[in-house]
């Protein structure tokens, strides 16, 4: 899809009615994805009680979706570039609708896990297609930044509303958490057919889908996450073998991409230090963000015996990012640059997790509030700017790939963060006594904190001082912006 409008008013950041129509449909899809994940997050304890799942199996209800999402994201992003962004968006939104509904009929844990995996695969093709429609429909600069920040704010809003909706629906029956997205998906599908302009099928002469690369990278992600998740309750030899097989698959993927005439991922794209930093920081941020929330839900519902609805309202404060992302963050991007906001968001996330470390069995909500509020602020500061940096300067024909890379980083980070957090929690919990459960939560809280602190260290390279004392931040050009990744340089 080519850029929609190029007159001076548009370039200054104004959006036409047609622009808003396209943007709202795509925001509806990312809103759907946020609602879907958040509602399931709140419903997990009810699902466990009804289906008789262990903590490890329960984690796989979440991780199956994340693995399908993250494992197929690169293939999904490339498919959007090769087969048409609108075509991929509409088709896979239909698949998302179907399997989301099927999850509500699951009578065994494995049925639900399979349904969630396929739903995640559908999201893996749908989401980068939607993001690339935005990045190719709005000129790089103020208009695209405005669209992307509105987009990220909508994702946050979906998550926040999903927390409350999940609590309400779970109080009726956890299966409604899967049936409700079907209605929303159908509405978005009709709107997409009406509002998103048709685009010509891209010319694919001499270009093909790199299935070998897609298979090896998906295998690598699944095996690495599986190895981490099972580390606390399986034989060490099996863990080493699983992780070794995952790393071998990753090396095979890199070898295939290096020698392929039509690679799934053109390795030269990693010459951009800013793109690499955005993806690594996104990976670590998602690992901490999802791991922390998983622990908070378990703490509130299993140790404190809060209802799913009480948990939903307790965590809704995280949704402050839905307001900050489209209202405040665009101004901060213009004033401070993306790199500073990303760094500030990651520091804020670190503080959020650190404040929750001394959690007790009788903490009041006011004692938890600072951590939850800071996490919402952190998401607002980091998520949108990470999206902008990860797609800046990328050629139009590779925007699907850039979006796929970023969302792969987010989802792989989420899956690995959930697995690592669960592994530590299970290893540190030796009984069902409240004190022992609390010890497990406290030990596992170090996982998101460590991930956030590492992300801070990496992102600090995005804000550096020149010899004359001026600061280069993302969004401001630097002479060595696309140098080799061994020494990341700022945007």
Coordinates of C-alpha atoms in Angstrom, one line a residue:
X1 CA 0.0 0.0 0.0
X2 CA 1.4 3.4 -0.9
X3 CA 1.3 6.5 1.2
X4 CA -2.2 8.0 1.4
X5 CA -1.7 11.7 1.5
X6 CA 1.3 14.0 1.1
X7 CA 0.0 17.6 1.2
X8 CA 1.6 20.0 3.8
X9 CA -1.3 19.7 6.2
X10 CA -0.9 15.9 6.3
X11 CA 2.8 16.1 6.6
X12 CA 2.3 18.4 9.6
X13 CA 0.5 15.5 11.4
X14 CA -3.2 16.0 10.6
X15 CA -5.2 12.9 9.7
X16 CA -8.1 12.8 7.2
X17 CA -11.4 11.0 7.7
X18 CA -10.1 8.2 5.5
X19 CA -6.9 8.0 7.5
X20 CA -8.9 7.7 10.8
X21 CA -11.1 5.0 9.3
X22 CA -8.1 2.9 8.4
X23 CA -6.4 3.6 11.7
X24 CA -9.5 2.8 13.8
X25 CA -9.9 -0.6 12.1
X26 CA -6.3 -1.5 12.8
X27 CA -6.5 -0.2 16.3
X28 CA -9.6 -2.3 16.8
X29 CA -7.5 -5.4 15.9
X30 CA -4.7 -4.6 18.3
X31 CA -7.4 -3.7 20.9
X32 CA -8.9 -7.2 20.3
X33 CA -5.5 -8.8 20.9
X34 CA -5.0 -6.9 24.2
X35 CA -8.5 -7.7 25.4
X36 CA -8.0 -11.4 24.6
X37 CA -4.8 -11.7 26.5
X38 CA -6.0 -9.7 29.5
X39 CA -9.2 -11.5 30.0
X40 CA -7.4 -14.9 29.9
X41 CA -4.9 -13.6 32.4
X42 CA -7.7 -12.9 35.0
X43 CA -9.5 -16.2 34.2
X44 CA -6.5 -18.5 34.7
X45 CA -7.3 -19.6 38.3
X46 CA -10.9 -20.4 37.4
X47 CA -9.7 -22.4 34.4
X48 CA -7.3 -24.3 36.6
X49 CA -10.0 -25.1 39.1
X50 CA -12.4 -26.3 36.5
X51 CA -10.0 -28.3 34.3
X52 CA -7.7 -29.5 37.1
X53 CA -4.5 -28.0 35.8
X54 CA -1.1 -27.8 37.6
X55 CA 0.8 -24.5 37.8
X56 CA 3.0 -25.6 34.9
X57 CA 0.1 -26.6 32.7
X58 CA -1.7 -23.4 33.5
X59 CA 1.3 -21.4 32.4
X60 CA 1.1 -23.2 29.0
X61 CA -2.5 -22.0 28.5
X62 CA -0.8 -18.5 28.3
X63 CA 2.4 -19.6 26.7
X64 CA 0.7 -21.7 23.9
X65 CA -0.8 -18.4 22.6
X66 CA 2.5 -16.6 23.0
X67 CA 4.5 -19.3 21.3
X68 CA 2.1 -19.4 18.3
X69 CA 2.2 -15.6 18.2
X70 CA 6.0 -15.2 18.6
X71 CA 7.0 -18.3 16.7
X72 CA 5.2 -17.5 13.5
X73 CA 5.5 -13.7 13.7
X74 CA 8.5 -13.5 11.4
X75 CA 6.7 -15.6 8.8
X76 CA 3.6 -13.5 9.3
X77 CA 5.4 -10.3 8.7
X78 CA 7.1 -11.6 5.6
X79 CA 3.9 -13.0 4.3
X80 CA 2.3 -9.6 4.5
X81 CA 5.1 -8.2 2.4
X82 CA 4.8 -11.0 -0.2
X83 CA 1.1 -11.7 -0.4
X84 CA -0.5 -8.4 0.4
X85 CA -1.1 -6.7 3.8
X86 CA -4.9 -6.3 3.6
X87 CA -5.3 -9.9 2.3
X88 CA -3.3 -11.3 5.2
X89 CA -5.0 -9.1 7.8
X90 CA -8.5 -10.0 6.7
X91 CA -7.9 -13.8 6.3
X92 CA -6.1 -14.3 9.6
X93 CA -8.6 -12.1 11.5
X94 CA -11.2 -14.7 10.4
X95 CA -9.0 -17.5 11.7
X96 CA -8.6 -15.7 15.0
X97 CA -12.3 -15.4 15.3
X98 CA -12.9 -19.1 14.7
X99 CA -10.3 -20.5 17.1
X100 CA -11.0 -18.0 19.9
X101 CA -14.6 -19.3 19.9
X102 CA -13.4 -23.0 19.8
X103 CA -11.3 -22.4 23.0
X104 CA -14.5 -21.8 24.9
X105 CA -15.7 -25.3 24.2
X106 CA -12.5 -27.0 25.6
X107 CA -13.2 -29.8 28.1
X108 CA -9.5 -30.8 28.6
X109 CA -6.4 -28.8 29.2
X110 CA -4.8 -29.9 26.0
X111 CA -7.8 -28.8 23.9
X112 CA -7.6 -25.3 25.3
X113 CA -3.8 -25.2 24.8
X114 CA -4.2 -26.3 21.1
X115 CA -6.9 -23.7 20.5
X116 CA -4.8 -21.0 22.1
X117 CA -1.8 -22.0 20.0
X118 CA -3.7 -21.6 16.7
X119 CA -5.2 -18.4 17.9
X120 CA -1.7 -17.1 18.5
X121 CA -0.6 -18.2 15.0
X122 CA -3.5 -16.2 13.6
X123 CA -2.5 -13.2 15.6
X124 CA 1.1 -13.7 14.3
X125 CA 0.0 -13.1 10.8
X126 CA -2.7 -10.5 11.5
X127 CA -0.7 -8.2 13.8
X128 CA 2.4 -7.4 11.6
X129 CA 0.1 -7.1 8.6
X130 CA -1.9 -4.4 10.5
X131 CA 1.2 -2.6 11.7
X132 CA 2.7 -2.6 8.2
X133 CA -0.5 -1.1 6.8
X134 CA 0.0 1.8 9.3
X135 CA 3.7 2.3 8.5
X136 CA 3.2 2.2 4.8
X137 CA 0.0 4.4 4.9
X138 CA 1.4 7.2 7.0
X139 CA 4.6 9.1 6.1
X140 CA 7.5 8.7 8.4
X141 CA 7.6 11.6 10.8
X142 CA 4.8 13.3 12.8
X143 CA 1.9 11.6 11.0
X144 CA 3.3 8.1 11.5
X145 CA 4.4 8.8 15.1
X146 CA 0.9 10.1 15.9
X147 CA -0.7 7.0 14.3
X148 CA 1.7 4.6 16.1
X149 CA 1.3 6.2 19.5
X150 CA -2.5 6.1 19.1
X151 CA -2.1 2.5 18.0
X152 CA -0.1 1.6 21.1
X153 CA -2.5 3.5 23.4
X154 CA -5.3 1.4 22.0
X155 CA -3.4 -1.8 22.7
X156 CA -3.0 -0.7 26.3
X157 CA -6.7 0.3 26.5
X158 CA -7.6 -3.2 25.3
X159 CA -5.5 -4.8 28.0
X160 CA -7.0 -2.5 30.7
X161 CA -10.6 -3.0 29.6
X162 CA -9.9 -6.7 29.2
X163 CA -8.9 -7.0 32.9
X164 CA -12.3 -5.7 34.0
X165 CA -14.2 -7.5 31.3
X166 CA -12.4 -10.7 32.1
X167 CA -13.4 -10.4 35.8
X168 CA -17.0 -9.8 34.9
X169 CA -17.2 -12.6 32.4
X170 CA -15.3 -15.1 34.6
X171 CA -17.8 -14.4 37.4
X172 CA -20.4 -15.7 35.0
X173 CA -18.2 -18.5 33.6
X174 CA -14.7 -18.6 32.3
X175 CA -15.8 -19.9 28.8
X176 CA -17.2 -16.4 28.1
X177 CA -13.7 -15.1 28.1
X178 CA -13.3 -17.0 24.8
X179 CA -16.7 -16.4 23.3
X180 CA -16.7 -12.6 23.8
X181 CA -13.8 -11.9 21.4
X182 CA -15.8 -13.7 18.7
X183 CA -18.3 -10.8 18.6
X184 CA -15.6 -8.1 18.6
X185 CA -13.7 -10.0 15.9
X186 CA -16.7 -10.1 13.6
X187 CA -17.3 -6.4 14.0
X188 CA -13.7 -5.6 13.2
X189 CA -13.8 -7.9 10.2
X190 CA -16.8 -6.2 8.7
X191 CA -15.2 -2.8 9.3
X192 CA -11.9 -3.9 7.7
X193 CA -13.7 -5.0 4.5
X194 CA -15.4 -1.6 4.3
X195 CA -12.6 0.8 5.4
X196 CA -9.2 -0.7 4.6
X197 CA -8.5 0.1 0.9
X198 CA -7.7 -2.9 -1.3
X199 CA -4.1 -3.0 -2.4
X200 CA -2.6 -4.8 -5.5
X201 CA -1.0 -8.1 -4.8
X202 CA 2.8 -7.4 -4.6
X203 CA 4.9 -8.6 -7.4
X204 CA 6.7 -11.8 -6.3
X205 CA 8.8 -12.5 -9.3
X206 CA 11.9 -14.3 -7.9
X207 CA 10.6 -14.0 -4.3
X208 CA 9.2 -16.9 -2.2
X209 CA 8.3 -17.7 1.4
X210 CA 11.3 -19.1 3.3
X211 CA 9.6 -22.1 4.8
X212 CA 12.8 -23.6 6.0
X213 CA 13.6 -20.4 7.9
X214 CA 10.1 -20.3 9.4
X215 CA 10.3 -23.9 10.6
X216 CA 13.7 -23.6 12.2
X217 CA 13.0 -20.3 14.0
X218 CA 9.7 -21.5 15.3
X219 CA 11.3 -24.8 16.5
X220 CA 14.0 -22.8 18.2
X221 CA 11.6 -20.6 20.1
X222 CA 9.4 -23.5 21.2
X223 CA 12.3 -25.6 22.4
X224 CA 14.0 -22.8 24.3
X225 CA 10.8 -21.8 26.1
X226 CA 10.0 -25.5 26.8
X227 CA 13.5 -26.0 28.2
X228 CA 13.2 -23.0 30.6
X229 CA 9.7 -23.9 31.7
X230 CA 10.6 -27.5 32.5
X231 CA 14.0 -26.7 34.2
X232 CA 12.5 -26.8 37.7
X233 CA 10.7 -30.1 37.4
X234 CA 12.5 -32.3 35.0
X235 CA 15.9 -34.1 34.8
X236 CA 18.8 -31.7 34.2
X237 CA 20.0 -33.8 31.3
X238 CA 16.6 -33.4 29.5
X239 CA 16.7 -29.6 30.1
X240 CA 20.2 -29.3 28.7
X241 CA 19.2 -31.4 25.7
X242 CA 16.1 -29.4 25.0
X243 CA 17.9 -26.1 25.3
X244 CA 20.7 -27.4 23.2
X245 CA 18.3 -28.5 20.5
X246 CA 16.7 -25.0 20.6
X247 CA 20.0 -23.3 20.2
X248 CA 21.0 -25.7 17.4
X249 CA 17.7 -24.8 15.6
X250 CA 18.5 -21.1 16.1
X251 CA 22.0 -21.6 14.5
X252 CA 20.4 -23.5 11.7
X253 CA 18.0 -20.6 11.1
X254 CA 20.8 -18.1 10.9
X255 CA 22.8 -20.4 8.5
X256 CA 19.7 -20.7 6.3
X257 CA 19.1 -17.0 6.2
X258 CA 22.7 -16.2 5.4
X259 CA 22.7 -18.4 2.3
X260 CA 19.0 -18.1 1.1
X261 CA 18.3 -16.2 -2.0
X262 CA 14.9 -15.1 -0.5
X263 CA 15.5 -15.1 3.3
X264 CA 12.7 -14.8 5.8
X265 CA 14.9 -12.3 7.6
X266 CA 17.5 -10.3 5.6
X267 CA 20.4 -10.3 8.1
X268 CA 21.6 -6.9 6.8
X269 CA 18.6 -5.3 8.5
X270 CA 20.4 -5.8 11.8
X271 CA 23.1 -3.3 10.8
X272 CA 20.9 -0.7 12.3
X273 CA 21.9 -0.3 15.9
X274 CA 18.7 1.4 16.8
X275 CA 16.6 -1.5 15.4
X276 CA 18.6 -4.0 17.3
X277 CA 18.3 -2.1 20.6
X278 CA 14.6 -1.7 20.1
X279 CA 14.1 -5.4 19.6
X280 CA 16.3 -6.5 22.5
X281 CA 14.8 -3.9 24.8
X282 CA 11.3 -5.0 23.7
X283 CA 12.2 -8.7 24.4
X284 CA 13.3 -7.9 27.9
X285 CA 10.5 -5.5 28.7
X286 CA 7.9 -8.0 27.6
X287 CA 9.6 -10.7 29.7
X288 CA 9.3 -8.6 32.8
X289 CA 5.9 -7.1 32.1
X290 CA 4.1 -10.4 31.6
X291 CA 6.0 -12.4 34.2
X292 CA 5.2 -9.7 36.8
X293 CA 1.5 -9.7 36.0
X294 CA 1.3 -13.5 36.1
X295 CA 2.7 -13.4 39.7
X296 CA 0.4 -10.6 40.8
X297 CA -2.7 -12.5 39.6
X298 CA -1.6 -15.7 41.4
X299 CA -0.7 -13.7 44.6
X300 CA -4.1 -11.9 44.7
X301 CA -6.3 -14.9 43.8
X302 CA -4.5 -17.8 45.4
X303 CA -2.8 -16.4 48.4
X304 CA -5.2 -13.5 49.2
X305 CA -8.3 -15.3 47.9
X306 CA -9.5 -12.3 45.9
X307 CA -12.2 -12.9 43.3
X308 CA -11.4 -12.5 39.6
X309 CA -13.5 -9.3 39.6
X310 CA -11.6 -7.8 42.5
X311 CA -8.3 -8.7 40.8
X312 CA -9.5 -7.0 37.6
X313 CA -10.3 -3.8 39.3
X314 CA -7.1 -3.9 41.3
X315 CA -5.0 -4.2 38.2
X316 CA -6.9 -1.7 36.0
X317 CA -4.7 1.1 37.2
X318 CA -2.1 -0.3 34.8
X319 CA -4.4 1.0 32.1
X320 CA -3.3 4.6 32.7
X321 CA -1.0 3.9 29.7
X322 CA -4.1 4.0 27.5
X323 CA -4.5 7.6 28.3
X324 CA -0.9 8.6 28.4
X325 CA 0.2 7.0 25.1
X326 CA -2.0 9.0 22.7
X327 CA -2.2 12.2 24.8
X328 CA 1.1 12.9 26.5
X329 CA 3.7 10.6 24.9
X330 CA 3.6 12.3 21.4
X331 CA 4.6 15.6 23.1
X332 CA 7.4 13.9 25.0
X333 CA 8.6 12.2 21.8
X334 CA 8.8 15.7 20.1
X335 CA 10.5 17.2 23.1
X336 CA 12.8 14.5 24.3
X337 CA 13.2 11.9 21.6
X338 CA 12.3 8.2 21.6
X339 CA 15.5 6.9 23.2
X340 CA 15.1 8.9 26.3
X341 CA 11.5 7.9 26.7
X342 CA 12.4 4.2 26.3
X343 CA 15.1 4.5 28.9
X344 CA 12.8 6.3 31.2
X345 CA 10.1 3.7 30.8
X346 CA 12.5 0.8 31.5
X347 CA 13.8 2.5 34.6
X348 CA 10.2 3.1 35.8
X349 CA 9.4 -0.6 35.2
X350 CA 12.5 -1.6 37.3
X351 CA 11.3 0.6 40.1
X352 CA 7.8 -0.9 39.8
X353 CA 9.1 -4.5 40.3
X354 CA 11.5 -3.5 43.0
X355 CA 8.8 -1.9 45.1
X356 CA 6.8 -5.2 45.0
X357 CA 9.7 -7.4 46.2
X358 CA 8.8 -7.1 49.9
X359 CA 5.2 -8.1 49.3
X360 CA 3.5 -9.6 52.4
X361 CA 0.5 -11.8 53.1
X362 CA -1.5 -8.9 54.4
X363 CA -0.6 -6.0 52.1
X364 CA -3.3 -3.4 51.5
X365 CA -4.2 -2.3 48.0
X366 CA -2.5 1.1 48.8
X367 CA 0.7 -0.8 49.4
X368 CA 0.5 -2.4 45.9
X369 CA -0.8 0.7 44.1
X370 CA 2.6 2.3 43.5
X371 CA 4.0 -0.7 41.6
X372 CA 0.9 -1.1 39.5
X373 CA 0.7 2.6 38.7
X374 CA 4.4 2.8 37.8
X375 CA 4.0 -0.2 35.5
X376 CA 1.3 1.5 33.5
X377 CA 3.5 4.6 33.2
X378 CA 6.4 2.5 32.1
X379 CA 4.4 0.8 29.4
X380 CA 3.2 4.2 28.0
X381 CA 6.8 5.6 27.9
X382 CA 8.4 2.5 26.3
X383 CA 6.0 0.7 24.1
X384 CA 5.1 3.3 21.5
X385 CA 8.6 4.7 21.1
X386 CA 10.0 1.1 20.7
X387 CA 7.5 0.6 17.9
X388 CA 8.6 3.9 16.2
X389 CA 12.3 3.1 16.5
X390 CA 11.9 -0.4 15.3
X391 CA 10.3 0.7 12.0
X392 CA 12.1 4.0 11.3
X393 CA 14.3 4.1 8.2
X394 CA 13.1 0.6 7.0
X395 CA 12.2 0.3 3.3
X396 CA 8.5 0.0 2.5
X397 CA 8.8 -3.5 1.1
X398 CA 10.3 -4.6 4.5
X399 CA 7.9 -2.9 6.8
X400 CA 6.1 -6.3 7.4
X401 CA 9.5 -7.8 8.3
X402 CA 10.3 -5.0 10.7
X403 CA 7.0 -5.3 12.4
X404 CA 7.4 -9.0 12.6
X405 CA 10.8 -8.7 14.2
X406 CA 9.5 -6.4 16.9
X407 CA 6.4 -8.4 17.7
X408 CA 8.5 -11.6 17.7
X409 CA 10.8 -10.0 20.3
X410 CA 7.8 -9.0 22.4
X411 CA 6.1 -12.4 22.2
X412 CA 9.3 -14.5 22.6
X413 CA 10.2 -12.3 25.6
X414 CA 6.7 -12.7 27.1
X415 CA 6.9 -16.5 26.6
X416 CA 10.4 -16.8 28.1
X417 CA 9.5 -14.4 30.9
X418 CA 6.5 -16.4 31.8
X419 CA 8.4 -19.6 31.7
X420 CA 11.3 -18.4 33.7
X421 CA 9.0 -16.7 36.3
X422 CA 7.0 -19.9 36.6
X423 CA 10.1 -22.1 36.9
X424 CA 11.5 -20.0 39.8
X425 CA 8.1 -19.9 41.5
X426 CA 7.6 -23.6 41.3
X427 CA 11.2 -24.3 42.4
X428 CA 10.8 -22.0 45.4
X429 CA 7.4 -23.2 46.5
X430 CA 7.6 -26.5 48.5
X431 CA 4.1 -26.6 50.0
X432 CA 0.7 -24.8 49.8
X433 CA 1.2 -23.0 53.1
X434 CA 0.8 -19.2 52.8
X435 CA 4.3 -18.5 53.9
X436 CA 5.8 -20.9 51.4
X437 CA 3.6 -19.5 48.6
X438 CA 4.8 -16.0 49.5
X439 CA 8.4 -17.2 49.4
X440 CA 7.8 -18.5 45.8
X441 CA 6.3 -15.2 44.7
X442 CA 9.2 -13.2 46.2
X443 CA 11.8 -15.4 44.6
X444 CA 10.1 -15.3 41.2
X445 CA 9.8 -11.4 41.3
X446 CA 13.5 -11.2 40.8
X447 CA 13.0 -12.5 37.2
X448 CA 11.1 -9.4 35.9
X449 CA 13.4 -7.1 37.9
X450 CA 16.5 -8.6 36.3
X451 CA 15.0 -8.4 32.8
X452 CA 14.1 -4.8 33.3
X453 CA 17.5 -3.8 34.7
X454 CA 19.3 -5.5 31.7
X455 CA 17.0 -3.7 29.3
X456 CA 18.0 -0.4 31.0
X457 CA 21.6 -1.2 30.5
X458 CA 21.1 -2.0 26.8
X459 CA 18.9 1.0 26.1
X460 CA 21.3 3.4 27.8
X461 CA 23.4 3.1 24.6
X462 CA 20.5 4.8 22.8
X463 CA 21.1 8.0 24.7
X464 CA 24.7 9.1 24.6
X465 CA 26.6 12.4 24.7
X466 CA 28.6 13.8 21.8
X467 CA 32.0 15.2 22.6
X468 CA 30.4 18.7 22.6
X469 CA 28.0 17.7 25.3
X470 CA 24.8 17.5 23.2
X471 CA 22.6 14.4 23.5
X472 CA 21.5 12.3 20.5
X473 CA 18.2 10.7 21.1
X474 CA 16.1 8.4 19.0
X475 CA 14.4 10.5 16.3
X476 CA 17.4 12.7 15.9
X477 CA 19.8 11.7 13.1
X478 CA 23.3 10.6 13.9
X479 CA 26.2 10.1 11.5
X480 CA 26.7 6.5 12.5
X481 CA 23.0 5.6 12.8
X482 CA 23.3 2.4 10.8
X483 CA 26.7 1.1 11.8
X484 CA 27.4 -2.5 12.8
X485 CA 25.5 -3.8 15.7
X486 CA 28.6 -4.8 17.7
X487 CA 28.7 -1.2 18.9
X488 CA 25.1 0.1 18.9
X489 CA 24.7 3.7 17.9
X490 CA 21.9 6.1 18.5
X491 CA 19.2 7.4 16.3

